[in-house]
Amino acid sequence: MADSLTKKDPADGSILDKRPTADDDDAKLHDIGLESSGLERNFNTWSLLFMSFCTSVTWEAVSSASAQALTSGGSSSLVWGFVATAVGTMLIALCLAEYSGMIPTAGGQYHYVAKLAPPKYRRIFAWFAGWITMLGWVTCSLAGTFATAMQIQAWAILFSDTYVYERWHTSLIAWSIGLLTSAVSFVGWDSSTHMAEEMTNAAQNLPRTMIANIAVSGLATFPWVIAVAFCFVDLQGVLSGPVGRISPFVQLYYNISGGNQAATIGLTSFLPIISFCGTGTSVISATSRIIWSFARDGGLPAYFSHIDEKTKVPVRSIVLTWGLISALSLIYIGNATAYYGISSATTVALVISYAFPIFINVVWGFKGPRMMPATCGIERRIIRS
C-alpha cells in the first residue's frame, strides 16, 4: 500500500483525540496522512442518509431473494432471519461507525485496517481489505444488474409470443442498464463510508448516517417482509410457473392477476424504476469511490485516481466500474454456473470487509481512543466480540 496509509500511528493522539468541527474535514485528512481529495463536499447527513438507503435497497432485495428463503426454511426463516440479520448488521455498523469517526475517508474499511493493525502487518492487511472491499462492491453491483435484467426478461417471456429465451439477452440488458440495485438484504449499507470525502463535517455526521441507515432500512422493510411471507402461500405454484425461477415476484403477480399483462407489469415495475431513478447512480457512485481511493493509495494504477477538474468527480473510476460490470456480465453467456459463483461473492466479500477491521481490533487489543466523535461506549468490547 502507499505510504499515505502508514504515515501516522493510530496511537498518536493528534489523530484520535481531536474533536471534529464543521470546517476541519481537510485538516482531518491531513492528520491521517492524506491530501485534500479535490472532491466537492456536497453531502450533509440527510442527503447521504437517503443515498445510503437507496444503495441498501433492503426491501427491494427481499423481493428478489425471498423465494430462496421461503423454499429453504419457510416463512419463519424469512421473517426471523431478517430480524437476526438486522440486529447483527446494526452491531457491525456500531463498530464501523466508531472507526469512521476517526478515519472519515472514501477508503473505508481498508483505511480502518491500516490504522488498527500492528505496523508489521499493516500494509498487507490493508491491501487485502482494499481488494476484498472492492470485490464486494463490484459483485454487489453485478448481482443487482441481473436482478433487474431478469425481471425485464420475465416480462418478455410471459407476454411475447415471439420471444425466445437466450442467456445473452440477460447480459445485453444488464450491460445496458449498468450499475443498478443490490440483490441481498443489508448488503451495501456501507456506501456512506465511501462518500465520506464528499460530506461536510464527516467525522461527526458519517457515524450518525451509518447507524441511522440501518435503523431506517430495518424498520421500513420489516412490514414488507411480513407481507411477503403471507403472500407466498402457494410457493410451489409460483416457482413452477414459466418465470418462477427467474423472477418469483413477477410470477406471483402474474398468478394473482390471472395473467393480466397490465397488472403484472404495473405492479412489478417498482424494481426497474427504482433501479433507474435512484439505486443505479448511488451504487455506481459508491463503487467508483472505493476504486478511486484504492488507486490513490497505490492499490490500483494511479490513472484511476484522477479527479475531473470540471465535474469534480472521479470519471475514470466510474468508467472502470461500468466496464468491469459489463465484462463480468458476459460470463453468463458462456457459463451460467461460473457467473452465479462470481455474483454470489457479494455477501461473502462485503461481510469479510466489515468484519476484518473489527477482528483486528479484537485480536490486537481494545486499546482505542476515548475521545471520539462517535463511540459505542463501555459496551464496545461486547459489541465487537
Coordinates of C-alpha atoms in Angstrom, one line a residue, residues 60-220:
E60 CA -36.3 -4.5 -2.8
A61 CA -33.7 -7.1 -2.1
V62 CA -36.2 -9.1 0.0
S63 CA -38.5 -9.1 -3.0
S64 CA -35.7 -10.6 -5.2
A65 CA -34.4 -13.1 -2.8
S66 CA -37.5 -14.1 -0.8
A67 CA -38.3 -17.3 -2.8
Q68 CA -35.0 -18.9 -1.8
A69 CA -35.5 -18.2 1.9
L70 CA -39.1 -19.5 1.7
T71 CA -38.0 -22.6 -0.1
S72 CA -35.2 -23.4 2.3
G73 CA -36.8 -22.6 5.6
G74 CA -40.3 -21.3 5.2
S75 CA -41.9 -18.1 6.4
S76 CA -40.2 -18.3 9.8
S77 CA -36.8 -18.4 8.1
L78 CA -37.6 -15.3 6.1
V79 CA -39.1 -13.3 9.0
W80 CA -36.8 -14.2 11.8
G81 CA -33.8 -14.4 9.6
F82 CA -34.4 -10.8 8.6
V83 CA -34.7 -9.8 12.2
A84 CA -31.4 -11.6 13.1
T85 CA -29.7 -10.0 10.1
A86 CA -30.9 -6.6 11.1
V87 CA -29.6 -6.9 14.6
G88 CA -26.3 -8.3 13.5
T89 CA -25.8 -5.6 10.9
M90 CA -26.6 -2.9 13.5
L91 CA -23.9 -4.3 15.8
I92 CA -21.4 -4.3 12.9
A93 CA -22.5 -0.7 12.0
L94 CA -21.9 0.5 15.5
C95 CA -18.3 -0.7 15.3
L96 CA -17.6 0.7 11.9
A97 CA -19.3 3.9 12.7
E98 CA -16.8 4.3 15.6
Y99 CA -13.9 3.9 13.2
S100 CA -15.4 6.2 10.6
G101 CA -15.5 9.0 13.1
M102 CA -11.7 8.6 13.5
I103 CA -10.9 8.0 9.8
P104 CA -13.6 9.6 7.6
T105 CA -12.2 8.6 4.2
A106 CA -13.5 7.1 1.0
G107 CA -11.3 4.0 1.5
G108 CA -13.4 3.0 4.5
Q109 CA -12.6 -0.5 5.7
Y110 CA -9.0 -0.7 4.3
H111 CA -8.1 2.6 5.9
Y112 CA -9.5 1.4 9.2
V113 CA -7.4 -1.8 8.9
A114 CA -4.3 0.3 8.1
K115 CA -4.7 2.3 11.3
L116 CA -5.7 -0.5 13.6
A117 CA -3.3 -3.2 12.5
P118 CA 0.2 -3.6 14.0
P119 CA 2.9 -1.8 11.9
K120 CA 4.4 -5.2 10.9
Y121 CA 1.2 -6.4 9.2
R122 CA -0.3 -3.0 8.3
R123 CA 0.5 -2.9 4.6
I124 CA -0.5 -6.5 3.7
F125 CA -3.7 -6.3 5.8
A126 CA -4.7 -3.0 4.2
W127 CA -4.0 -4.4 0.8
F128 CA -6.2 -7.4 1.4
A129 CA -9.0 -5.3 2.9
G130 CA -8.9 -2.9 -0.1
W131 CA -9.2 -5.7 -2.6
I132 CA -12.0 -7.6 -0.7
T133 CA -14.0 -4.4 -0.3
M134 CA -13.6 -3.5 -4.0
L135 CA -14.5 -7.1 -5.0
G136 CA -17.6 -7.0 -2.8
W137 CA -18.9 -3.7 -4.3
V138 CA -18.2 -4.7 -7.9
T139 CA -20.0 -8.1 -7.5
C140 CA -22.8 -6.4 -5.5
S141 CA -23.4 -4.1 -8.5
L142 CA -23.2 -7.1 -10.8
A143 CA -25.8 -9.1 -8.8
G144 CA -28.1 -6.1 -8.8
T145 CA -27.8 -5.6 -12.5
F146 CA -29.0 -9.1 -13.2
A147 CA -31.8 -9.0 -10.6
T148 CA -33.4 -6.2 -12.7
A149 CA -32.4 -7.7 -16.1
M150 CA -34.0 -11.0 -15.2
Q151 CA -37.3 -9.3 -14.2
I152 CA -37.4 -7.5 -17.6
Q153 CA -36.7 -10.8 -19.3
A154 CA -39.5 -12.4 -17.3
W155 CA -42.0 -9.9 -18.7
A156 CA -40.8 -10.7 -22.2
I157 CA -41.2 -14.5 -21.6
L158 CA -44.8 -14.1 -20.3
F159 CA -46.2 -11.6 -22.7
S160 CA -44.4 -12.0 -26.0
D161 CA -45.3 -15.0 -28.2
T162 CA -42.3 -14.5 -30.4
Y163 CA -39.7 -14.1 -27.7
V164 CA -37.2 -17.0 -27.3
Y165 CA -35.2 -17.1 -24.1
E166 CA -31.4 -16.8 -24.5
R167 CA -28.8 -16.3 -21.8
W168 CA -27.2 -13.5 -23.8
H169 CA -30.3 -11.4 -23.7
T170 CA -29.9 -11.1 -19.9
S171 CA -26.3 -10.0 -20.4
L172 CA -27.3 -7.4 -23.0
I173 CA -30.0 -5.9 -20.7
A174 CA -27.5 -5.9 -17.8
W175 CA -24.9 -4.2 -20.0
S176 CA -27.3 -1.5 -21.0
I177 CA -28.7 -0.8 -17.6
G178 CA -25.3 -0.5 -15.9
L179 CA -25.0 -0.3 -12.1
L180 CA -28.4 -0.8 -10.6
T181 CA -29.5 -2.5 -7.4
S182 CA -28.2 -4.6 -4.6
A183 CA -29.6 -8.1 -4.5
V184 CA -29.2 -9.1 -0.9
S185 CA -30.7 -7.6 2.2
F186 CA -28.4 -5.4 4.3
V187 CA -25.5 -5.6 1.8
G188 CA -24.2 -2.2 0.6
W189 CA -25.2 -0.3 3.6
D190 CA -21.6 1.0 4.0
S191 CA -21.9 3.2 0.8
S192 CA -21.9 6.3 3.0
T193 CA -18.4 5.3 4.2
H194 CA -17.1 5.6 0.6
M195 CA -18.7 9.0 0.2
A196 CA -17.0 10.4 3.3
E197 CA -14.7 12.8 1.4
E198 CA -17.8 14.4 -0.2
M199 CA -19.6 15.0 3.1
T200 CA -19.4 18.1 5.3
N201 CA -18.2 17.5 8.9
A202 CA -17.8 13.8 8.1
A203 CA -16.1 12.9 11.3
Q204 CA -19.3 13.6 13.2
N205 CA -22.0 13.2 10.6
L206 CA -20.8 10.0 9.0
P207 CA -21.2 7.7 12.0
R208 CA -24.7 9.0 12.6
T209 CA -25.6 8.4 8.9
M210 CA -24.4 4.8 9.0
I211 CA -26.3 3.9 12.1
A212 CA -29.5 5.7 11.0
N213 CA -29.4 3.9 7.7
I214 CA -29.6 0.5 9.3
A215 CA -32.3 1.6 11.6
V216 CA -34.4 3.1 8.8
S217 CA -33.9 0.2 6.4
G218 CA -34.8 -2.3 9.1
L219 CA -37.9 -0.6 10.3
A220 CA -39.1 0.2 6.8

